[in-house]
PDB file of C-alpha atoms in Angstrom:
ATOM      1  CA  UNK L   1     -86.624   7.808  -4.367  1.00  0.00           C
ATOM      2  CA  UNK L   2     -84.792   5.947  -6.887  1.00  0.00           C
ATOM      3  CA  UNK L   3     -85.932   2.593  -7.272  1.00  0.00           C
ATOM      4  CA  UNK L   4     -84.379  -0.965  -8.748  1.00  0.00           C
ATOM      5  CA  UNK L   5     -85.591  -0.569 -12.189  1.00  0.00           C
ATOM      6  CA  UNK L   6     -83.754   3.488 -12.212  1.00  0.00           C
ATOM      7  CA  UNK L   7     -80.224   2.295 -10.732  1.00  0.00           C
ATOM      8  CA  UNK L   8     -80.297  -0.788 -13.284  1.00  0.00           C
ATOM      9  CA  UNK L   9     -80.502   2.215 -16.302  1.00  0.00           C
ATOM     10  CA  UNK L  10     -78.131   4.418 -14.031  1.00  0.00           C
ATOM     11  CA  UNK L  11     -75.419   2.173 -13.765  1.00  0.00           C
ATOM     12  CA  UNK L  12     -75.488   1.006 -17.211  1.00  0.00           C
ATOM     13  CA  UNK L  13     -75.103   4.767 -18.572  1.00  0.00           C
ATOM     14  CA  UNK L  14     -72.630   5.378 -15.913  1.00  0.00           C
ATOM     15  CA  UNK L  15     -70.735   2.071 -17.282  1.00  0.00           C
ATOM     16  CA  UNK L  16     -70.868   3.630 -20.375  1.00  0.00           C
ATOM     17  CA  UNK L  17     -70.026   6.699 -19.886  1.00  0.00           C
ATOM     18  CA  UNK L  18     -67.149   6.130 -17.309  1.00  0.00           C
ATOM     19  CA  UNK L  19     -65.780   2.889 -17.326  1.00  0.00           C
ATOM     20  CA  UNK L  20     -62.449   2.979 -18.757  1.00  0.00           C
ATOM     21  CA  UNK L  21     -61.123   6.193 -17.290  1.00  0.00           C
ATOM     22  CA  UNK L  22     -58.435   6.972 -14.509  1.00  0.00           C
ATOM     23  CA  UNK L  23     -59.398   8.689 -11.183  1.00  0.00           C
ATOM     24  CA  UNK L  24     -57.296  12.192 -10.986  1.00  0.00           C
ATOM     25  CA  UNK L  25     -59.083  12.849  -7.373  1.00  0.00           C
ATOM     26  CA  UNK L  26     -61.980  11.746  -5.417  1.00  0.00           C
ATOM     27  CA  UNK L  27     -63.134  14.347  -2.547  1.00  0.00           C
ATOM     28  CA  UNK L  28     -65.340  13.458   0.593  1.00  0.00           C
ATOM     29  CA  UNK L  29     -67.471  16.539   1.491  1.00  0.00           C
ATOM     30  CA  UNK L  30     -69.992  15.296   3.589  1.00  0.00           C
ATOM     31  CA  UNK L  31     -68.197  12.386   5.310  1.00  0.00           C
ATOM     32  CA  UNK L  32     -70.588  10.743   8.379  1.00  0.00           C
ATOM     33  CA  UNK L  33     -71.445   7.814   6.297  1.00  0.00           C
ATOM     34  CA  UNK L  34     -68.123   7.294   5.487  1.00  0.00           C
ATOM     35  CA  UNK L  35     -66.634   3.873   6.423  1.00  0.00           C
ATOM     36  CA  UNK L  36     -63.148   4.481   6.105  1.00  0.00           C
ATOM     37  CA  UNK L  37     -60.939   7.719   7.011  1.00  0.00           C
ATOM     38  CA  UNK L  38     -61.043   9.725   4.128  1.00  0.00           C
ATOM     39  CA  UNK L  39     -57.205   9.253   3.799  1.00  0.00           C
ATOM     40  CA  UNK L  40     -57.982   5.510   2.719  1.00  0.00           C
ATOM     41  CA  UNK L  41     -60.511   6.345   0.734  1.00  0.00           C
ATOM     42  CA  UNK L  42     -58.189   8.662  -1.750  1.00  0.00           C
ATOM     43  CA  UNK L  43     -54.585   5.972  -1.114  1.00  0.00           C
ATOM     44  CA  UNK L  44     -57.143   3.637  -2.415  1.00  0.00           C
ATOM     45  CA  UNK L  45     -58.913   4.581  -5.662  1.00  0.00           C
ATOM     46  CA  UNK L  46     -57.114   7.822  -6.641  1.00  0.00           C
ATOM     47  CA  UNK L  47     -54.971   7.465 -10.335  1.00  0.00           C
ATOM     48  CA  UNK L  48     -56.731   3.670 -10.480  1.00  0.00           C
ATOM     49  CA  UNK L  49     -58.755   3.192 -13.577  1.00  0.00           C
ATOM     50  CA  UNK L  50     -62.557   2.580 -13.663  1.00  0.00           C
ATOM     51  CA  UNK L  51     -63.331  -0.929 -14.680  1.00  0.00           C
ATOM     52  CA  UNK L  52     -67.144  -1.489 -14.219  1.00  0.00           C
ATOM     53  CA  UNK L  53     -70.306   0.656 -12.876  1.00  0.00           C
ATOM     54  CA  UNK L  54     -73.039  -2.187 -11.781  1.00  0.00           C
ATOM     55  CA  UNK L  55     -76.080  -2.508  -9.545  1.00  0.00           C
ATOM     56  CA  UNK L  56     -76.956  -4.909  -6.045  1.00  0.00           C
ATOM     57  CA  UNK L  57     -79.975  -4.287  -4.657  1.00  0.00           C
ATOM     58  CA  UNK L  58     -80.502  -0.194  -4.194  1.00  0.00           C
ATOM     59  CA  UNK L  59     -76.866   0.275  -4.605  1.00  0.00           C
ATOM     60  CA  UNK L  60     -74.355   1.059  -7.605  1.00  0.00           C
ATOM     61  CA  UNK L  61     -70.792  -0.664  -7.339  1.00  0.00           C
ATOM     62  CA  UNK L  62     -67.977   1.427  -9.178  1.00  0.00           C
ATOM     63  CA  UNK L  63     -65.001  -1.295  -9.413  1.00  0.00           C
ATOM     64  CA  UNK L  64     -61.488  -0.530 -10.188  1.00  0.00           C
ATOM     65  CA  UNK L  65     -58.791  -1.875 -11.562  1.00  0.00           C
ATOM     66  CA  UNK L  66     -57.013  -2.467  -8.365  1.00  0.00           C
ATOM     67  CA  UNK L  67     -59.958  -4.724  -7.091  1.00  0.00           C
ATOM     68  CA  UNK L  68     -61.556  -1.769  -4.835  1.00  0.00           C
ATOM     69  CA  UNK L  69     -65.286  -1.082  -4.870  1.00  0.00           C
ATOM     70  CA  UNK L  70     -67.073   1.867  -4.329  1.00  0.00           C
ATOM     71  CA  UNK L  71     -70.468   1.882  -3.219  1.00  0.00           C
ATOM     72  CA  UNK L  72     -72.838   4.198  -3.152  1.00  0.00           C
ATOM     73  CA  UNK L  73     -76.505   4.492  -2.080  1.00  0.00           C
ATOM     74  CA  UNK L  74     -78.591   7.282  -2.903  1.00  0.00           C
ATOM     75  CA  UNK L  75     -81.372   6.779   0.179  1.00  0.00           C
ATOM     76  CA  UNK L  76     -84.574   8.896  -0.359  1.00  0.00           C
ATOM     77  CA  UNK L  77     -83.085  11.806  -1.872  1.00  0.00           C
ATOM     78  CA  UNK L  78     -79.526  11.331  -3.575  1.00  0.00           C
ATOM     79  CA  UNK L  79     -78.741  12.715  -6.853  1.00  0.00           C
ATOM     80  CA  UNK L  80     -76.345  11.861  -9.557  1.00  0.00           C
ATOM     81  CA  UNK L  81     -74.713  14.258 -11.967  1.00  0.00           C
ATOM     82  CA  UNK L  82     -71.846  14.454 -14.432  1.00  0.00           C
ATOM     83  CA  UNK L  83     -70.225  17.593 -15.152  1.00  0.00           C
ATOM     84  CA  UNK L  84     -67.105  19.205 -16.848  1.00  0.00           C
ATOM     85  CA  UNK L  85     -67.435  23.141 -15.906  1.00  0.00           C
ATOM     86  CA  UNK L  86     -65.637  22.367 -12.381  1.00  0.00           C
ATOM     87  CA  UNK L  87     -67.921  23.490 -10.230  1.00  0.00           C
ATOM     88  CA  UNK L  88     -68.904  21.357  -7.423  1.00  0.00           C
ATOM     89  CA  UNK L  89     -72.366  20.886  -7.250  1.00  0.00           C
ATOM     90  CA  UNK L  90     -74.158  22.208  -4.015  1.00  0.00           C
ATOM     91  CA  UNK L  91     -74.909  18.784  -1.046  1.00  0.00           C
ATOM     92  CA  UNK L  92     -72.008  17.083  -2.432  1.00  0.00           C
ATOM     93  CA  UNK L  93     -71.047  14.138  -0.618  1.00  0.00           C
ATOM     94  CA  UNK L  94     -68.734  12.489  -2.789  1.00  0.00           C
ATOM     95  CA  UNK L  95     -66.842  13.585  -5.798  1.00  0.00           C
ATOM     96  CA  UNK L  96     -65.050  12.085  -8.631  1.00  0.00           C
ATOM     97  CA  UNK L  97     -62.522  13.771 -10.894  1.00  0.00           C
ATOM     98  CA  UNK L  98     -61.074  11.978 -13.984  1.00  0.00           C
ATOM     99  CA  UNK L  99     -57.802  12.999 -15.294  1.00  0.00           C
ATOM    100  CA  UNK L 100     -60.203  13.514 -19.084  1.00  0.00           C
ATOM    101  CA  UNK L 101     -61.790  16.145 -16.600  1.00  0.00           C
ATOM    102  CA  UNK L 102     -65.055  14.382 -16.620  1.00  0.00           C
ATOM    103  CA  UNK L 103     -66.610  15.446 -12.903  1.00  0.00           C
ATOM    104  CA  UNK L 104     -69.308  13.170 -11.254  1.00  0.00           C
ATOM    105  CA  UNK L 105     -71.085  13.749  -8.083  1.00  0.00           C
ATOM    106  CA  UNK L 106     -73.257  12.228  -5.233  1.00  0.00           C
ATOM    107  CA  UNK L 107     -75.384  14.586  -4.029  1.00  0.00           C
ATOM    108  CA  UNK L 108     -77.966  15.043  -1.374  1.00  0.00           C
ATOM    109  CA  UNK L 109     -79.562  17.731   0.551  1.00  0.00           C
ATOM    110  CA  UNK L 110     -80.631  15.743   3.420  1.00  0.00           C
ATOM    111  CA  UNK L 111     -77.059  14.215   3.460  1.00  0.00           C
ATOM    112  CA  UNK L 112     -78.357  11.010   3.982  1.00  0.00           C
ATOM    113  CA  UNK L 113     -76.548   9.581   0.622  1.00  0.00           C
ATOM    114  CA  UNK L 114     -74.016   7.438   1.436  1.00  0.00           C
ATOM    115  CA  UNK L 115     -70.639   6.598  -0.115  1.00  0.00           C
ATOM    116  CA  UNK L 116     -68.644   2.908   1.032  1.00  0.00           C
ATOM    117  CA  UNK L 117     -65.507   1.342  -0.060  1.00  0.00           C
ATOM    118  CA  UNK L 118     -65.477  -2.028  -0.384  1.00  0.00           C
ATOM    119  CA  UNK L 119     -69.505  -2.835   0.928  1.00  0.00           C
ATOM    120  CA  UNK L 120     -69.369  -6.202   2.602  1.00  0.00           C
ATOM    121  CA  UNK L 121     -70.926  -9.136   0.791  1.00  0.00           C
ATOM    122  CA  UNK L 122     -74.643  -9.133   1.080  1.00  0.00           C
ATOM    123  CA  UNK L 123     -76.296 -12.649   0.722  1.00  0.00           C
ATOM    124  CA  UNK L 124     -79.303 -11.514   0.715  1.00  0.00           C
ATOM    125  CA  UNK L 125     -81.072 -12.357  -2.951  1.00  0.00           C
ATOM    126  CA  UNK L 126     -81.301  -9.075  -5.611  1.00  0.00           C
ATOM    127  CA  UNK L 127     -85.152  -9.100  -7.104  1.00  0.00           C
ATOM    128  CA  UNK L 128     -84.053  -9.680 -10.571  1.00  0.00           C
ATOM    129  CA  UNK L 129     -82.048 -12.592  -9.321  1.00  0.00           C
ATOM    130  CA  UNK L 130     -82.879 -16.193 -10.836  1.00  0.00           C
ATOM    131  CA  UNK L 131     -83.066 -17.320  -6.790  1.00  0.00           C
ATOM    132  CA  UNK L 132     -86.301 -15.393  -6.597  1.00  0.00           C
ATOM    133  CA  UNK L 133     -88.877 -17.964  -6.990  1.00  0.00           C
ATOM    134  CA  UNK L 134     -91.629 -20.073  -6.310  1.00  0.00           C
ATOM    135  CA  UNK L 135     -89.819 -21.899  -3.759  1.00  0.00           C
ATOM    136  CA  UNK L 136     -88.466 -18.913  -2.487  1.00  0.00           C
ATOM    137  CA  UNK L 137     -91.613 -17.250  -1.374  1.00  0.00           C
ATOM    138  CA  UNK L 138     -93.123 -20.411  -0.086  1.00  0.00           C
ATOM    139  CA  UNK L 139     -89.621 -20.862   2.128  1.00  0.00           C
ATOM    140  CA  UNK L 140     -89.602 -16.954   2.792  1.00  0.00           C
ATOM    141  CA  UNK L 141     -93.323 -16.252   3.991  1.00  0.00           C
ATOM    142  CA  UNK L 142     -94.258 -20.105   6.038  1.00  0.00           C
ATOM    143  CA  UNK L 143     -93.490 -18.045   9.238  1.00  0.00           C
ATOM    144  CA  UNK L 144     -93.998 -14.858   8.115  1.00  0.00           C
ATOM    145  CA  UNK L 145     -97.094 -13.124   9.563  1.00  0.00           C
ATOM    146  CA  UNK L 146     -96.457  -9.703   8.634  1.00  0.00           C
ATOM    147  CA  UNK L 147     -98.300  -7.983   5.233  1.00  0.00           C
ATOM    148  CA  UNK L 148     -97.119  -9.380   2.517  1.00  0.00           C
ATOM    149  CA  UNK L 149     -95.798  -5.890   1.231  1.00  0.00           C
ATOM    150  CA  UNK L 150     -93.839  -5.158   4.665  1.00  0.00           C
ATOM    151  CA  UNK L 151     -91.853  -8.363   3.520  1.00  0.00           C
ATOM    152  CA  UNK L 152     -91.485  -7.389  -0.357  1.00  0.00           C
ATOM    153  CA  UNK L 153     -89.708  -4.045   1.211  1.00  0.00           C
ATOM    154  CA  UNK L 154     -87.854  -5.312   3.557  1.00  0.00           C
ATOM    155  CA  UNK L 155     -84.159  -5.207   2.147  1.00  0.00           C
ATOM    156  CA  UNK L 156     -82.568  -8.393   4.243  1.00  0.00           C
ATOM    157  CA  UNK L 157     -85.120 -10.801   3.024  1.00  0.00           C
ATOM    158  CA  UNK L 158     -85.531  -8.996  -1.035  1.00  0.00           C
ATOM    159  CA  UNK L 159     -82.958  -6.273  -2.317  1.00  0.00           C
ATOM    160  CA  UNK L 160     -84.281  -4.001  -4.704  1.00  0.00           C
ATOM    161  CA  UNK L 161     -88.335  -3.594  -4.639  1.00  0.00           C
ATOM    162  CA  UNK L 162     -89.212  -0.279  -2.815  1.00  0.00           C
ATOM    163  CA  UNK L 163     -93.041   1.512  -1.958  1.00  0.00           C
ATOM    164  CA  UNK L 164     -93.855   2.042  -5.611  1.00  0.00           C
ATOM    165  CA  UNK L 165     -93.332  -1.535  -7.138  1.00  0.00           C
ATOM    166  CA  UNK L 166     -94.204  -3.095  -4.270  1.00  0.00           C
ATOM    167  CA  UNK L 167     -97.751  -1.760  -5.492  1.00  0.00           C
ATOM    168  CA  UNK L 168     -97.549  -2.710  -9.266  1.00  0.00           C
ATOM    169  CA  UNK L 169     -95.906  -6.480  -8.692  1.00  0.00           C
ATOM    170  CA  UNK L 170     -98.616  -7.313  -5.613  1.00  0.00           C
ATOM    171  CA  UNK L 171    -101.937  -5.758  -8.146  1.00  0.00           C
ATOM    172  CA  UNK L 172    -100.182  -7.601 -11.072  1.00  0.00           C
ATOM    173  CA  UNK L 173    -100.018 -10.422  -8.955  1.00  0.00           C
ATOM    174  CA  UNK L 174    -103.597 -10.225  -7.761  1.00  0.00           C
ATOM    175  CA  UNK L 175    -102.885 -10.453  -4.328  1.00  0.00           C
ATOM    176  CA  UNK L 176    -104.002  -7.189  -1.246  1.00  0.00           C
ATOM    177  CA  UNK L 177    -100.799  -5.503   0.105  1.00  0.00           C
ATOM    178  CA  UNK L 178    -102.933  -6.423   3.232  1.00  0.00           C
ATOM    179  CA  UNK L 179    -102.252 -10.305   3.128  1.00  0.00           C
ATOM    180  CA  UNK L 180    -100.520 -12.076   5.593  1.00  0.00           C
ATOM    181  CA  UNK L 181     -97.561 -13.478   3.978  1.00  0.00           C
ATOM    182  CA  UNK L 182     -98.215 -17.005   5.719  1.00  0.00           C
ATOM    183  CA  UNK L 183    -101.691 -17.219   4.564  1.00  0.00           C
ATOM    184  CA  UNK L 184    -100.776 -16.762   0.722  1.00  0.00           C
ATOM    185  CA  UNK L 185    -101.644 -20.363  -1.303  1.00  0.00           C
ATOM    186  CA  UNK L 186     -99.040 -21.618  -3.501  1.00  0.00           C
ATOM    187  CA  UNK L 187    -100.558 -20.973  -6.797  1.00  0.00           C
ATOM    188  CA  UNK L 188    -100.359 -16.973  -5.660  1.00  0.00           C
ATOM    189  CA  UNK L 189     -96.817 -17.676  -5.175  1.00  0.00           C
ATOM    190  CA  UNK L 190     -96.064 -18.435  -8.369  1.00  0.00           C
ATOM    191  CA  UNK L 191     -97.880 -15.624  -9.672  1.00  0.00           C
ATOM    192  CA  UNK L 192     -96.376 -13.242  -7.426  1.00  0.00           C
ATOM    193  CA  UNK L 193     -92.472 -14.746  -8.595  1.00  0.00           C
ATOM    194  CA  UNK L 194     -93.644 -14.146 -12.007  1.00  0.00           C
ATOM    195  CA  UNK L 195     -94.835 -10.095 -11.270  1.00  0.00           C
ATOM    196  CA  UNK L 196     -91.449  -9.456  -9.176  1.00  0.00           C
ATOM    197  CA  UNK L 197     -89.954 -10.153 -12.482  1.00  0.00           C
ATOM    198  CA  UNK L 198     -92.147  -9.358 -15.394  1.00  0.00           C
ATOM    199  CA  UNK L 199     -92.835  -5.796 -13.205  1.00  0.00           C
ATOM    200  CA  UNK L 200     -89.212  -4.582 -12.811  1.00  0.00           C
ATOM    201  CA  UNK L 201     -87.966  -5.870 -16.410  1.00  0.00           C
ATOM    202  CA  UNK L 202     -90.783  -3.811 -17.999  1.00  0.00           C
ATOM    203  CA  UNK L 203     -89.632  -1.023 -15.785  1.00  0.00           C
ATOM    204  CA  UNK L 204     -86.394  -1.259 -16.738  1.00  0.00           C
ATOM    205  CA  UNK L 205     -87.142  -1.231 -20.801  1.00  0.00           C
ATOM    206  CA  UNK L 206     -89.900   1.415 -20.407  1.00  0.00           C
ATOM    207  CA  UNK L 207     -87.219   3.667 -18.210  1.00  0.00           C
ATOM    208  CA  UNK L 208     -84.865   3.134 -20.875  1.00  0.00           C
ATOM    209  CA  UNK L 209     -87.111   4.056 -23.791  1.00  0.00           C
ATOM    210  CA  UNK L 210     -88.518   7.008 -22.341  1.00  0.00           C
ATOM    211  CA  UNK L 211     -84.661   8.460 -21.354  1.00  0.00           C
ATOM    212  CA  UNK L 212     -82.150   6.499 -22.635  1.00  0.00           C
ATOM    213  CA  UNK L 213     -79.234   9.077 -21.123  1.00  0.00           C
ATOM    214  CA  UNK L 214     -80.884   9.219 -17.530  1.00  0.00           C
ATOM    215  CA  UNK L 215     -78.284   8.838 -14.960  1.00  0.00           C
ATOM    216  CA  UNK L 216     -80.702  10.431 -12.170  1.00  0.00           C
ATOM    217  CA  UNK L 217     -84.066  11.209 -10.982  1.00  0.00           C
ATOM    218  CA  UNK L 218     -87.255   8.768 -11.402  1.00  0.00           C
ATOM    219  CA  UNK L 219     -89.718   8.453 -13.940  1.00  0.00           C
ATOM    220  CA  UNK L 220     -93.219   7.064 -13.387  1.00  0.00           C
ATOM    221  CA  UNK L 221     -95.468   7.837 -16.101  1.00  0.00           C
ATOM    222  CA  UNK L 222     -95.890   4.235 -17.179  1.00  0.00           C
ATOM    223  CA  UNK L 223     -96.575   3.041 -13.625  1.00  0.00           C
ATOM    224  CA  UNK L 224    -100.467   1.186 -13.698  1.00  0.00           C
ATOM    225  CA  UNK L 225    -101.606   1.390 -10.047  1.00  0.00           C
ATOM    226  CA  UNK L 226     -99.393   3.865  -7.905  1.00  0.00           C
ATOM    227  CA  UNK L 227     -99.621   6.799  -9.369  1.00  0.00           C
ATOM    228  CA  UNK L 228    -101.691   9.948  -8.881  1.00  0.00           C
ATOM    229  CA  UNK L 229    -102.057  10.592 -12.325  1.00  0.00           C
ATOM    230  CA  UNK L 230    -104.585   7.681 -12.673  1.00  0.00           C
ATOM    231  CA  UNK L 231    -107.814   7.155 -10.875  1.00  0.00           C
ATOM    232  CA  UNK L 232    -108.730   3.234 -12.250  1.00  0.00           C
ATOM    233  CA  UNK L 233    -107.088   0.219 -13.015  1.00  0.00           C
ATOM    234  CA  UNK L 234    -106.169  -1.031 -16.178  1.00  0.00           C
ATOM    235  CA  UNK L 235    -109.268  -3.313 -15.829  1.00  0.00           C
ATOM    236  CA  UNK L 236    -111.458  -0.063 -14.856  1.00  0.00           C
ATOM    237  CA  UNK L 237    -111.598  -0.492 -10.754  1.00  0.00           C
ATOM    238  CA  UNK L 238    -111.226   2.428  -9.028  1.00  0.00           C
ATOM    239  CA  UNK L 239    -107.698   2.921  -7.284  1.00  0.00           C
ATOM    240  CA  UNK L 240    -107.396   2.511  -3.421  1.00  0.00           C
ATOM    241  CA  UNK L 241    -105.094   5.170  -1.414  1.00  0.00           C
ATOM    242  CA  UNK L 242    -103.850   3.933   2.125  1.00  0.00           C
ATOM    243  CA  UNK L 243    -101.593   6.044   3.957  1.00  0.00           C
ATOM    244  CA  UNK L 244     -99.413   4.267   7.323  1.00  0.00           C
ATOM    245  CA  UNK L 245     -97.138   7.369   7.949  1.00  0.00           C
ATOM    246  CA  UNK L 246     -95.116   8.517   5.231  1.00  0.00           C
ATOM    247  CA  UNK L 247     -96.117   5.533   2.603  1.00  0.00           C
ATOM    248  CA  UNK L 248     -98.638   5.295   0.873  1.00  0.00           C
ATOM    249  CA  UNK L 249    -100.494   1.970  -0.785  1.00  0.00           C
ATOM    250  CA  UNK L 250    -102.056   1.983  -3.713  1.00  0.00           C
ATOM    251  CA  UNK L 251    -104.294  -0.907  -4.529  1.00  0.00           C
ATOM    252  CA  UNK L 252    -107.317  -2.098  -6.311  1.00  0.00           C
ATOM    253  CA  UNK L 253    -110.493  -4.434  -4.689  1.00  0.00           C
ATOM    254  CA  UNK L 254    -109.322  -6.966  -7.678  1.00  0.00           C
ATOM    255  CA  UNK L 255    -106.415  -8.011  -5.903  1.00  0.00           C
ATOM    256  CA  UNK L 256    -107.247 -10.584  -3.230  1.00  0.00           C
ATOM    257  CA  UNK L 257    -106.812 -10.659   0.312  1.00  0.00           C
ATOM    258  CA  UNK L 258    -105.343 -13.754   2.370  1.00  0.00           C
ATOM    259  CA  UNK L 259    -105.925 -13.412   5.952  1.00  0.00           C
TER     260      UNK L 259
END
């Protein structure tokens, strides 16, 4: 799945590549996400000009020059592609046509991937935003006694961290995926603000050097502590595997637990 630090490189090649070009024809071919009738969806952004492709949370935002936004969000399995040969793609759900005959696609074979004009607001603070802070934690977690990873994923108190930098920001932080958010001291706090950060801007320059082009897919090689390609730490302790039902955590017995 597509994490914070791939849509931040997605949507800046999309913006790239896109922004400045008129919608010919957008076509719906999967449409039970779909917020609107498919009718508004097309008297809406059809022969209006792309103005920006940007990222909120797990989402990319394709504005237009009318004011309309287009959201998508990939879920576990969504792919992106541009195209010029015509063909649709097979698990469309959405499709964009420009009039340059530039094709791009949503795709997903679960057809979970979801498309959404004009996503309501969503207060909720981004993980790259400058809100995420000391403070922020200490307000966040006081009545919080869930893991502190359960509350790093969950998207209406963080937008943007998912399973696998969960991992790297709580062992770069120093602190067990198995501490109760309440019990966390201050001075972890601060450390943990700084690896929310530090974590996802690396990702995002390491993403970028390794594929500058990538509009889809993840990359992981660079990843420290989830990752199966590893068995040991940077600091040379053995990595930790703990599977609850689908997820797995991947930890270290240098990070400390608060209980």
């Amino acid at each position: 799945m597509p994490e914070l630090p791939d849509l931040e490189i997605f949507s800046r090649n999309l913006h790239r590549r896109l922004s400045g070009r008129q919608l010919k024809e957008i076509t719906v071919r999967n449409s039970k996400k779909l917020n609107v009738p498919v009718t508004e969806l097309k008297e809406t952004l059809e022969s209006q000009k792309l103005t920006s492709v940007s990222r909120t949370g797990k989402e990319l935002y394709f504005g237009f020059e009318n004011g309309a936004v287009l959201g998508l969000h990939l879920m576990l399995k969504g792919e992106l592609h541009l195209f010029t040969d015509g063909d649709s793609r097979k698990h469309t759900i959405v499709e964009l046509v420009f009039k340059d005959g530039t094709h791009f696609s949503l795709t997903d074979f679960q057809g979970m991937a979801r498309a959404t004009l004009n996503p309501e607001a969503d207060h909720t603070p981004d993980a790259l935003s400058e809100a995420i802070n000391q403070e922020f934690f200490k307000r966040i977690f006081a009545s919080r006694k869930a893991t502190v990873k359960n509350v790093l994923l969950d998207q209406h108190i963080i937008r943007g961290i998912g399973n696998a930098y969960a991992d790297e920001i709580l062992w770069e932080a120093g602190i067990s995926p198995f501490s109760a958010a309440n019990k966390i001291p201050e001075a972890k706090l601060r450390d943990l603000a700084k690896a929310v950060r530090h974590v996802l801007e690396n990702a995002v320059k390491q993403i970028s050097k390794a594929d500058p082009t990538i509009i889809s897919g993840e990359l992981r090689d660079f990843l420290r502590i989830h990752t199966t390609k590893k068995t040991h730490s940077p600091s040379g302790v053995p990595i930790l595997i703990d599977k609850t039902g689908a997820r797995k955590t991947y930890y270290t017995q240098e990070q400390e637990i608060f209980n």
